[in-house]
mmCIF file of C-alpha atoms in Angstrom:
data_model
loop_
_atom_site.group_PDB
_atom_site.id
_atom_site.type_symbol
_atom_site.label_atom_id
_atom_site.label_comp_id
_atom_site.label_asym_id
_atom_site.label_seq_id
_atom_site.Cartn_x
_atom_site.Cartn_y
_atom_site.Cartn_z
ATOM 1 C CA MET A 15 118.517 -25.483 89.788
ATOM 2 C CA ARG A 16 122.172 -25.264 88.781
ATOM 3 C CA VAL A 17 122.638 -23.307 85.548
ATOM 4 C CA VAL A 18 125.773 -22.573 83.527
ATOM 5 C CA ILE A 19 125.331 -19.452 81.386
ATOM 6 C CA VAL A 20 127.737 -19.608 78.446
ATOM 7 C CA THR A 21 127.745 -16.176 76.853
ATOM 8 C CA GLU A 22 129.628 -14.641 73.952
ATOM 9 C CA SER A 23 129.765 -11.339 75.849
ATOM 10 C CA PHE A 24 129.456 -10.194 79.456
ATOM 11 C CA PRO A 25 129.924 -6.915 81.365
ATOM 12 C CA PRO A 26 131.946 -4.751 81.305
ATOM 13 C CA ASP A 27 130.958 -5.191 77.626
ATOM 14 C CA VAL A 28 127.965 -3.023 76.712
ATOM 15 C CA ASN A 29 125.581 -4.799 74.336
ATOM 16 C CA GLY A 30 122.349 -6.746 74.370
ATOM 17 C CA VAL A 31 123.912 -10.182 74.861
ATOM 18 C CA ALA A 32 126.016 -9.029 77.832
ATOM 19 C CA HIS A 33 123.145 -7.146 79.484
ATOM 20 C CA CYS A 34 120.684 -10.016 79.097
ATOM 21 C CA ALA A 35 123.180 -12.547 80.479
ATOM 22 C CA LEU A 36 123.806 -10.370 83.528
ATOM 23 C CA GLN A 37 120.098 -9.833 84.201
ATOM 24 C CA THR A 38 119.453 -13.566 83.796
ATOM 25 C CA ALA A 39 122.157 -14.383 86.347
ATOM 26 C CA ARG A 40 120.723 -11.824 88.786
ATOM 27 C CA HIS A 41 117.219 -13.212 88.546
ATOM 28 C CA LEU A 42 118.386 -16.793 88.971
ATOM 29 C CA VAL A 43 120.228 -15.842 92.161
ATOM 30 C CA ASP A 44 117.253 -13.833 93.439
ATOM 31 C CA SER A 45 115.013 -16.846 92.784
ATOM 32 C CA GLY A 46 117.192 -19.224 94.797
ATOM 33 C CA HIS A 47 118.997 -20.906 91.898
ATOM 34 C CA ALA A 48 122.752 -21.311 91.391
ATOM 35 C CA PRO A 49 124.113 -19.831 88.152
ATOM 36 C CA LEU A 50 127.688 -19.800 86.911
ATOM 37 C CA VAL A 51 128.770 -17.617 83.987
ATOM 38 C CA VAL A 52 131.375 -18.618 81.390
ATOM 39 C CA ALA A 53 132.462 -15.723 79.153
ATOM 40 C CA PRO A 54 135.402 -14.460 77.073
ATOM 41 C CA ALA A 55 138.013 -12.708 79.165
ATOM 42 C CA PRO A 56 137.815 -8.901 78.891
ATOM 43 C CA ALA A 57 140.682 -6.866 77.489
ATOM 44 C CA PRO A 58 143.745 -6.673 79.748
ATOM 45 C CA GLY A 59 143.471 -3.804 82.208
ATOM 46 C CA THR A 60 139.692 -3.571 81.893
ATOM 47 C CA ARG A 61 137.918 -2.739 85.110
ATOM 48 C CA PRO A 62 135.698 -5.695 86.096
ATOM 49 C CA GLU A 63 131.940 -5.344 86.471
ATOM 50 C CA ALA A 64 131.253 -4.447 90.117
ATOM 51 C CA ASP A 65 127.783 -5.939 90.481
ATOM 52 C CA VAL A 66 128.022 -9.537 89.268
ATOM 53 C CA PRO A 67 125.865 -11.803 91.459
ATOM 54 C CA CYS A 68 127.577 -15.139 90.768
ATOM 55 C CA PRO A 69 130.962 -16.668 89.925
ATOM 56 C CA VAL A 70 132.365 -15.983 86.443
ATOM 57 C CA VAL A 71 134.835 -18.216 84.606
ATOM 58 C CA HIS A 72 136.759 -16.320 81.932
ATOM 59 C CA VAL A 73 138.230 -18.153 78.962
ATOM 60 C CA PRO A 74 141.108 -16.662 76.934
ATOM 61 C CA SER A 75 140.035 -14.279 74.179
ATOM 62 C CA LEU A 76 141.322 -12.032 71.426
ATOM 63 C CA PRO A 77 139.873 -8.809 69.985
ATOM 64 C CA LEU A 78 137.871 -9.177 66.780
ATOM 65 C CA PRO A 79 139.962 -7.725 63.920
ATOM 66 C CA GLY A 80 138.608 -4.335 62.943
ATOM 67 C CA TYR A 81 136.291 -4.199 65.960
ATOM 68 C CA PRO A 82 138.460 -4.479 69.095
ATOM 69 C CA GLN A 83 135.533 -3.788 71.441
ATOM 70 C CA VAL A 84 134.325 -7.324 70.628
ATOM 71 C CA ARG A 85 136.279 -10.195 72.183
ATOM 72 C CA VAL A 86 136.257 -13.676 70.631
ATOM 73 C CA ALA A 87 136.859 -16.688 72.866
ATOM 74 C CA LEU A 88 139.751 -19.008 72.118
ATOM 75 C CA PRO A 89 139.583 -22.787 72.551
ATOM 76 C CA SER A 90 139.960 -23.668 76.218
ATOM 77 C CA ARG A 91 139.326 -26.606 78.536
ATOM 78 C CA ARG A 92 137.917 -24.230 81.141
ATOM 79 C CA LEU A 93 134.431 -24.275 79.653
ATOM 80 C CA ALA A 94 133.842 -28.035 79.766
ATOM 81 C CA ALA A 95 135.463 -28.203 83.185
ATOM 82 C CA ALA A 96 133.163 -25.453 84.470
ATOM 83 C CA VAL A 97 130.030 -27.253 83.249
ATOM 84 C CA ALA A 98 131.181 -30.504 84.879
ATOM 85 C CA VAL A 99 132.378 -29.030 88.179
ATOM 86 C CA HIS A 100 129.249 -26.904 88.580
ATOM 87 C CA ARG A 101 127.127 -30.061 88.099
ATOM 88 C CA ALA A 102 124.837 -28.137 85.775
ATOM 89 C CA ASP A 103 121.182 -29.097 85.406
ATOM 90 C CA VAL A 104 120.857 -26.794 82.374
ATOM 91 C CA VAL A 105 123.347 -25.048 80.087
ATOM 92 C CA HIS A 106 122.075 -21.647 78.918
ATOM 93 C CA LEU A 107 123.744 -20.525 75.683
ATOM 94 C CA ALA A 108 123.480 -16.762 75.184
ATOM 95 C CA GLY A 109 123.788 -15.887 71.499
ATOM 96 C CA PRO A 110 125.839 -18.983 70.614
ATOM 97 C CA LEU A 111 128.313 -18.284 67.831
ATOM 98 C CA VAL A 112 131.808 -19.311 68.987
ATOM 99 C CA LEU A 113 132.035 -20.000 72.717
ATOM 100 C CA GLY A 114 128.394 -21.081 72.764
ATOM 101 C CA VAL A 115 129.053 -23.755 70.143
ATOM 102 C CA ARG A 116 131.700 -25.238 72.414
ATOM 103 C CA GLY A 117 129.258 -24.954 75.298
ATOM 104 C CA MET A 118 126.704 -26.903 73.279
ATOM 105 C CA ALA A 119 129.269 -29.633 72.644
ATOM 106 C CA ALA A 120 130.223 -29.788 76.317
ATOM 107 C CA ALA A 121 126.571 -30.062 77.340
ATOM 108 C CA ALA A 122 126.026 -32.885 74.851
ATOM 109 C CA ARG A 123 129.069 -34.837 76.098
ATOM 110 C CA LEU A 124 127.851 -34.537 79.690
ATOM 111 C CA GLY A 125 124.212 -35.257 78.868
ATOM 112 C CA VAL A 126 123.055 -31.860 80.130
ATOM 113 C CA PRO A 127 120.072 -30.140 78.460
ATOM 114 C CA ALA A 128 120.914 -26.971 76.514
ATOM 115 C CA VAL A 129 118.724 -23.911 76.003
ATOM 116 C CA ALA A 130 120.011 -21.622 73.238
ATOM 117 C CA VAL A 131 119.009 -17.963 73.155
ATOM 118 C CA TYR A 132 118.966 -16.473 69.651
ATOM 119 C CA GLN A 133 120.082 -12.846 69.991
ATOM 120 C CA THR A 134 122.125 -11.833 66.941
ATOM 121 C CA ASP A 135 120.910 -11.481 63.354
ATOM 122 C CA LEU A 136 124.037 -13.109 61.977
ATOM 123 C CA ALA A 137 122.612 -13.216 58.447
ATOM 124 C CA GLY A 138 121.944 -9.469 58.500
ATOM 125 C CA TYR A 139 125.422 -8.749 59.805
ATOM 126 C CA VAL A 140 127.003 -10.919 57.110
ATOM 127 C CA ARG A 141 125.051 -9.011 54.467
ATOM 128 C CA THR A 142 126.201 -5.680 55.931
ATOM 129 C CA TYR A 143 129.885 -6.526 56.290
ATOM 130 C CA MET A 144 130.391 -8.937 53.367
ATOM 131 C CA GLY A 145 127.598 -8.160 50.902
ATOM 132 C CA ALA A 146 126.734 -11.855 50.546
ATOM 133 C CA GLY A 147 126.709 -15.109 52.456
ATOM 134 C CA GLU A 148 123.280 -15.007 54.107
ATOM 135 C CA ALA A 149 122.492 -18.589 53.113
ATOM 136 C CA ALA A 150 125.725 -19.801 54.712
ATOM 137 C CA ALA A 151 124.955 -17.779 57.847
ATOM 138 C CA TRP A 152 121.542 -19.407 58.163
ATOM 139 C CA ARG A 153 123.094 -22.849 57.695
ATOM 140 C CA ARG A 154 125.392 -22.047 60.596
ATOM 141 C CA ILE A 155 122.512 -20.793 62.753
ATOM 142 C CA ARG A 156 120.399 -23.851 61.931
ATOM 143 C CA SER A 157 123.270 -26.224 62.683
ATOM 144 C CA VAL A 158 124.003 -24.623 66.063
ATOM 145 C CA HIS A 159 120.440 -24.238 67.269
ATOM 146 C CA SER A 160 119.210 -27.606 66.027
ATOM 147 C CA ALA A 161 121.482 -29.216 68.619
ATOM 148 C CA ALA A 162 119.715 -27.413 71.477
ATOM 149 C CA ASP A 163 116.783 -28.823 73.425
ATOM 150 C CA LEU A 164 115.078 -25.449 72.965
ATOM 151 C CA THR A 165 115.847 -22.192 71.148
ATOM 152 C CA LEU A 166 114.399 -18.988 72.566
ATOM 153 C CA ALA A 167 113.712 -16.031 70.250
ATOM 154 C CA PRO A 168 113.344 -12.499 71.667
ATOM 155 C CA SER A 169 110.630 -11.314 69.264
ATOM 156 C CA ASN A 170 107.941 -12.670 66.992
ATOM 157 C CA ALA A 171 109.912 -11.542 63.929
ATOM 158 C CA ALA A 172 112.962 -13.483 65.114
ATOM 159 C CA LEU A 173 110.800 -16.512 65.884
ATOM 160 C CA ARG A 174 109.326 -16.442 62.371
ATOM 161 C CA ASP A 175 112.816 -16.205 60.863
ATOM 162 C CA LEU A 176 114.051 -19.196 62.854
ATOM 163 C CA ARG A 177 111.085 -21.339 61.880
ATOM 164 C CA ALA A 178 111.259 -20.251 58.235
ATOM 165 C CA HIS A 179 114.889 -21.383 58.109
ATOM 166 C CA GLY A 180 114.235 -24.785 59.627
ATOM 167 C CA VAL A 181 115.297 -24.265 63.259
ATOM 168 C CA PRO A 182 113.291 -26.762 65.361
ATOM 169 C CA ARG A 183 111.930 -26.444 68.901
ATOM 170 C CA ALA A 184 111.788 -22.640 68.996
ATOM 171 C CA ALA A 185 109.718 -20.518 71.389
ATOM 172 C CA LEU A 186 109.297 -16.866 72.326
ATOM 173 C CA TRP A 187 111.191 -15.317 75.243
ATOM 174 C CA PRO A 188 111.257 -11.482 75.229
ATOM 175 C CA ARG A 189 113.513 -9.198 77.257
ATOM 176 C CA GLY A 190 112.830 -7.284 80.434
ATOM 177 C CA VAL A 191 113.504 -3.656 81.252
ATOM 178 C CA ASP A 192 114.498 -1.959 84.495
ATOM 179 C CA THR A 193 111.504 0.319 84.989
ATOM 180 C CA ALA A 194 112.890 1.566 88.303
ATOM 181 C CA ARG A 195 116.094 2.824 86.685
ATOM 182 C CA PHE A 196 114.591 4.071 83.413
ATOM 183 C CA ARG A 197 111.752 6.443 84.272
ATOM 184 C CA PRO A 198 110.393 9.831 83.146
ATOM 185 C CA GLU A 199 111.067 11.542 86.489
ATOM 186 C CA LEU A 200 114.805 11.637 85.712
ATOM 187 C CA ARG A 201 114.340 14.320 83.044
ATOM 188 C CA ASP A 202 117.089 16.854 83.753
ATOM 189 C CA GLU A 203 116.629 20.423 82.557
ATOM 190 C CA ALA A 204 120.236 21.366 83.338
ATOM 191 C CA LEU A 205 121.449 18.492 81.180
ATOM 192 C CA ARG A 206 119.058 19.528 78.422
ATOM 193 C CA ARG A 207 120.448 23.075 78.460
ATOM 194 C CA GLU A 208 123.954 21.651 78.225
ATOM 195 C CA LEU A 209 123.067 19.500 75.226
ATOM 196 C CA ALA A 210 120.816 22.021 73.484
ATOM 197 C CA PRO A 211 121.726 25.518 74.723
ATOM 198 C CA ASP A 212 119.306 27.198 72.312
ATOM 199 C CA GLY A 213 116.338 25.145 73.463
ATOM 200 C CA GLU A 214 116.383 22.718 70.524
ATOM 201 C CA LEU A 215 114.287 19.568 70.473
ATOM 202 C CA ILE A 216 116.626 16.721 71.475
ATOM 203 C CA VAL A 217 116.570 13.573 69.355
ATOM 204 C CA GLY A 218 118.705 10.758 70.716
ATOM 205 C CA TYR A 219 120.268 7.566 69.446
ATOM 206 C CA VAL A 220 121.735 5.074 71.941
ATOM 207 C CA GLY A 221 123.713 2.041 70.829
ATOM 208 C CA ARG A 222 126.831 0.740 69.172
ATOM 209 C CA LEU A 223 128.305 2.839 66.400
ATOM 210 C CA ALA A 224 128.771 0.052 63.883
ATOM 211 C CA PRO A 225 127.858 -0.289 60.195
ATOM 212 C CA GLU A 226 124.829 -2.519 60.783
ATOM 213 C CA LYS A 227 123.219 0.157 63.004
ATOM 214 C CA GLN A 228 123.018 2.587 60.038
ATOM 215 C CA VAL A 229 123.167 5.647 62.298
ATOM 216 C CA GLU A 230 124.024 7.781 59.245
ATOM 217 C CA LEU A 231 120.283 7.702 58.469
ATOM 218 C CA LEU A 232 119.987 10.514 61.036
ATOM 219 C CA ALA A 233 121.732 12.983 58.715
ATOM 220 C CA GLY A 234 118.393 14.399 57.575
ATOM 221 C CA VAL A 235 117.307 14.830 61.184
ATOM 222 C CA CYS A 236 120.453 16.873 61.856
ATOM 223 C CA ALA A 237 119.333 19.266 59.112
ATOM 224 C CA LEU A 238 115.922 19.970 60.705
ATOM 225 C CA ASP A 239 115.533 23.454 62.161
ATOM 226 C CA GLY A 240 115.408 23.546 65.941
ATOM 227 C CA VAL A 241 116.573 19.945 66.378
ATOM 228 C CA ARG A 242 119.696 18.687 68.141
ATOM 229 C CA VAL A 243 120.812 15.090 67.575
ATOM 230 C CA VAL A 244 122.574 13.430 70.515
ATOM 231 C CA VAL A 245 124.459 10.159 69.945
ATOM 232 C CA VAL A 246 125.290 7.923 72.902
ATOM 233 C CA GLY A 247 127.620 4.983 72.322
ATOM 234 C CA ASP A 248 130.908 4.044 70.739
ATOM 235 C CA GLY A 249 132.254 1.774 68.044
ATOM 236 C CA PRO A 250 134.257 1.602 64.830
ATOM 237 C CA ARG A 251 131.975 4.009 62.926
ATOM 238 C CA ARG A 252 132.283 6.895 65.357
ATOM 239 C CA THR A 253 134.767 8.977 63.368
ATOM 240 C CA GLY A 254 132.817 8.569 60.140
ATOM 241 C CA LEU A 255 129.537 9.395 61.858
ATOM 242 C CA GLU A 256 130.957 12.567 63.375
ATOM 243 C CA GLN A 257 131.512 13.721 59.790
ATOM 244 C CA ALA A 258 128.185 12.363 58.478
ATOM 245 C CA LEU A 259 126.074 13.977 61.217
ATOM 246 C CA PRO A 260 127.031 17.671 61.332
ATOM 247 C CA GLY A 261 125.975 19.404 64.518
ATOM 248 C CA ALA A 262 125.309 16.181 66.413
ATOM 249 C CA VAL A 263 126.639 15.816 69.959
ATOM 250 C CA PHE A 264 128.609 12.610 70.537
ATOM 251 C CA LEU A 265 128.721 11.596 74.195
ATOM 252 C CA GLY A 266 130.496 8.246 73.946
ATOM 253 C CA ARG A 267 129.534 5.270 76.043
ATOM 254 C CA ARG A 268 127.229 5.908 79.012
ATOM 255 C CA THR A 269 125.808 3.369 81.453
ATOM 256 C CA GLY A 270 123.729 3.023 84.596
ATOM 257 C CA ASP A 271 122.044 6.024 86.155
ATOM 258 C CA ASP A 272 123.891 8.389 83.824
ATOM 259 C CA LEU A 273 122.339 6.642 80.832
ATOM 260 C CA ALA A 274 118.895 6.641 82.450
ATOM 261 C CA ARG A 275 119.120 10.411 82.979
ATOM 262 C CA LEU A 276 120.057 10.893 79.325
ATOM 263 C CA PHE A 277 117.146 8.782 78.117
ATOM 264 C CA ALA A 278 114.646 10.714 80.220
ATOM 265 C CA SER A 279 116.027 14.027 78.957
ATOM 266 C CA LEU A 280 115.335 13.243 75.303
ATOM 267 C CA ASP A 281 112.300 14.512 73.410
ATOM 268 C CA VAL A 282 112.403 11.747 70.784
ATOM 269 C CA PHE A 283 114.336 8.495 70.591
ATOM 270 C CA ALA A 284 115.338 7.411 67.077
ATOM 271 C CA HIS A 285 116.640 3.954 66.299
ATOM 272 C CA THR A 286 117.944 3.219 62.814
ATOM 273 C CA GLY A 287 119.272 -0.366 62.645
ATOM 274 C CA PRO A 288 117.138 -2.842 60.654
ATOM 275 C CA PHE A 289 118.735 -6.017 62.050
ATOM 276 C CA GLU A 290 117.531 -5.994 65.654
ATOM 277 C CA THR A 291 116.216 -9.280 67.000
ATOM 278 C CA PHE A 292 114.807 -7.306 69.949
ATOM 279 C CA CYS A 293 116.184 -3.733 70.463
ATOM 280 C CA GLN A 294 116.536 -3.108 74.172
ATOM 281 C CA THR A 295 117.211 0.608 73.765
ATOM 282 C CA VAL A 296 113.740 1.108 72.299
ATOM 283 C CA GLN A 297 112.271 -0.493 75.410
ATOM 284 C CA GLU A 298 114.442 1.639 77.702
ATOM 285 C CA ALA A 299 113.326 4.804 75.884
ATOM 286 C CA MET A 300 109.694 3.775 76.350
ATOM 287 C CA ALA A 301 110.309 3.157 80.048
ATOM 288 C CA ALA A 302 111.720 6.696 80.233
ATOM 289 C CA GLY A 303 108.505 8.063 78.716
ATOM 290 C CA VAL A 304 110.100 9.051 75.397
ATOM 291 C CA PRO A 305 108.312 8.606 72.044
ATOM 292 C CA VAL A 306 110.137 6.314 69.620
ATOM 293 C CA VAL A 307 110.897 6.341 65.897
ATOM 294 C CA ALA A 308 112.160 2.947 64.710
ATOM 295 C CA PRO A 309 112.315 0.794 61.568
ATOM 296 C CA ALA A 310 109.364 -1.494 60.897
ATOM 297 C CA ALA A 311 111.578 -4.575 61.055
ATOM 298 C CA GLY A 312 112.647 -7.143 63.629
ATOM 299 C CA GLY A 313 112.213 -6.516 67.327
ATOM 300 C CA PRO A 314 110.708 -3.009 67.114
ATOM 301 C CA LEU A 315 107.609 -4.527 65.485
ATOM 302 C CA ASP A 316 106.787 -6.099 68.862
ATOM 303 C CA LEU A 317 107.759 -3.058 70.920
ATOM 304 C CA VAL A 318 106.394 -0.001 69.105
ATOM 305 C CA ASP A 319 102.639 0.336 68.676
ATOM 306 C CA HIS A 320 102.581 2.572 65.600
ATOM 307 C CA GLY A 321 100.536 5.689 66.209
ATOM 308 C CA ARG A 322 100.225 5.040 69.953
ATOM 309 C CA THR A 323 103.709 4.720 71.493
ATOM 310 C CA GLY A 324 105.780 5.878 68.525
ATOM 311 C CA LEU A 325 106.199 5.709 64.782
ATOM 312 C CA LEU A 326 107.467 2.821 62.671
ATOM 313 C CA VAL A 327 109.131 3.759 59.391
ATOM 314 C CA PRO A 328 110.385 1.776 56.383
ATOM 315 C CA PRO A 329 113.878 0.390 57.065
ATOM 316 C CA ARG A 330 116.875 2.166 55.491
ATOM 317 C CA ASP A 331 114.781 5.206 54.525
ATOM 318 C CA PRO A 332 116.441 8.438 55.724
ATOM 319 C CA GLY A 333 113.570 10.570 54.448
ATOM 320 C CA ALA A 334 111.054 8.550 56.438
ATOM 321 C CA VAL A 335 113.151 8.925 59.602
ATOM 322 C CA ARG A 336 113.435 12.687 59.059
ATOM 323 C CA ASP A 337 109.708 13.086 58.377
ATOM 324 C CA ALA A 338 108.696 11.044 61.424
ATOM 325 C CA VAL A 339 110.923 13.119 63.685
ATOM 326 C CA ALA A 340 109.634 16.329 62.096
ATOM 327 C CA ALA A 341 106.034 15.260 62.756
ATOM 328 C CA LEU A 342 106.788 14.643 66.420
ATOM 329 C CA ALA A 343 108.810 17.852 66.699
ATOM 330 C CA ALA A 344 105.801 19.838 65.506
ATOM 331 C CA ASP A 345 103.348 18.284 67.989
ATOM 332 C CA PRO A 346 104.263 18.440 71.717
ATOM 333 C CA ALA A 347 100.910 16.936 72.724
ATOM 334 C CA LEU A 348 101.500 13.932 70.492
ATOM 335 C CA ARG A 349 104.966 13.446 71.965
ATOM 336 C CA ALA A 350 103.536 13.529 75.461
ATOM 337 C CA ALA A 351 100.784 11.050 74.583
ATOM 338 C CA PHE A 352 103.194 8.638 72.905
ATOM 339 C CA GLY A 353 105.615 8.880 75.831
ATOM 340 C CA ALA A 354 102.941 8.179 78.440
ATOM 341 C CA ALA A 355 101.550 5.259 76.431
ATOM 342 C CA GLY A 356 105.048 3.832 75.978
ATOM 343 C CA ARG A 357 105.745 3.939 79.699
ATOM 344 C CA ALA A 358 102.437 2.213 80.441
ATOM 345 C CA ALA A 359 103.157 -0.466 77.827
ATOM 346 C CA VAL A 360 106.437 -1.581 79.431
ATOM 347 C CA GLU A 361 105.594 -1.337 83.125
ATOM 348 C CA GLY A 362 104.855 -5.068 83.333
ATOM 349 C CA ARG A 363 107.937 -6.121 81.363
ATOM 350 C CA THR A 364 110.289 -6.379 84.333
ATOM 351 C CA TRP A 365 113.325 -8.630 84.341
ATOM 352 C CA ALA A 366 111.702 -10.556 87.191
ATOM 353 C CA ALA A 367 108.636 -11.299 85.045
ATOM 354 C CA VAL A 368 110.603 -12.453 82.004
ATOM 355 C CA GLY A 369 113.083 -14.268 84.258
ATOM 356 C CA ASP A 370 110.247 -16.355 85.655
ATOM 357 C CA ARG A 371 109.247 -17.229 82.087
ATOM 358 C CA LEU A 372 112.814 -18.373 81.424
ATOM 359 C CA ILE A 373 112.807 -20.611 84.490
ATOM 360 C CA GLY A 374 109.555 -22.061 83.174
ATOM 361 C CA HIS A 375 111.306 -22.895 79.895
ATOM 362 C CA TYR A 376 114.150 -24.577 81.819
ATOM 363 C CA THR A 377 111.605 -26.633 83.781
ATOM 364 C CA ASP A 378 109.855 -27.729 80.588
ATOM 365 C CA VAL A 379 113.147 -28.805 79.014
ATOM 366 C CA LEU A 380 114.127 -30.816 82.080
ATOM 367 C CA ALA A 381 110.715 -32.494 82.160
ATOM 368 C CA ALA A 382 110.961 -33.353 78.460
ATOM 369 C CA ARG A 383 114.384 -34.946 78.995
ATOM 370 C CA LYS A 384 113.076 -37.059 81.859
ATOM 371 C CA ALA A 385 110.135 -38.204 79.748
ATOM 372 C CA VAL A 386 112.419 -39.674 77.075
ATOM 373 C CA PRO A 387 113.292 -43.335 77.829
ATOM 374 C CA ALA A 388 116.988 -44.053 78.132
ATOM 375 C CA ALA A 389 118.529 -45.626 75.031
#
């Protein structure tokens, strides 16, 4: 099968859309298929991703105003040409917002089926950054995804949202996790002493430092006795968060084995953002055997089994986050039980397993197209 993956973001970017697109390309290659990636060009001088398994076509891009880590694709003929030259059987649209919309149009002109992957809670982001405009955001989402042969949602909450807002032909497709990379055995006592020299309990957040992530909700956790907050990631809110989270250690962006070692060295993982359609970092923490505190909203509802693998708390409630962390800090046996249960829960969620499900969705879409008589 020849697949063109049109993605709004791709490594060296570090985010859920980029990571999922890369893992999808890897699995397609490993399964004997022929993917091609079309993505916005990275910033000039950026070191390219070293482990990309297939060709990548970059289209011109500009940094998003106010958030230069995000690149927005400019209009370009390269995308349509790539779909045509690759002789695509399927066009895979990863989080279609700008480039993906053009990919949808190119697929339609060429008569190629399109599978759109819903990955970004655009309505939630609009509410965070603009204070209004959710209805317009959902109109945009519905317009884009209604043109696809199939829309794939990463969680049951996201699937319900899509259906409630009139998006047709939607199905569930969750995300995988690298259980060989993220594992409890990487816990590093030397690293723990470096991060918490007085033996504090280490509570970690991993992710972008942007307004919608609401990392400032960890302020109450910073005030707990015997607790050290460690923040991994970067973004436009970093300077403000360094002031809002006194005593927290900010490590910047970490990836690969370095990130896996950090995950395994945490005592508790705390996620704060209420707009996650999936939340890959929660799954990576579980793979590392770390108990999770997360908002009872969006993707974490599928991932965290409250009272067994972690604790779900009301969204946007700093007191609830603090109290959940305090409860885990006071009970080492409970932390150990949650961590072990979390690891067991994700062991079957490999990228190979979910990649096979994706190929099944492609096959169904192709069969449905063939079953429709020509006009």
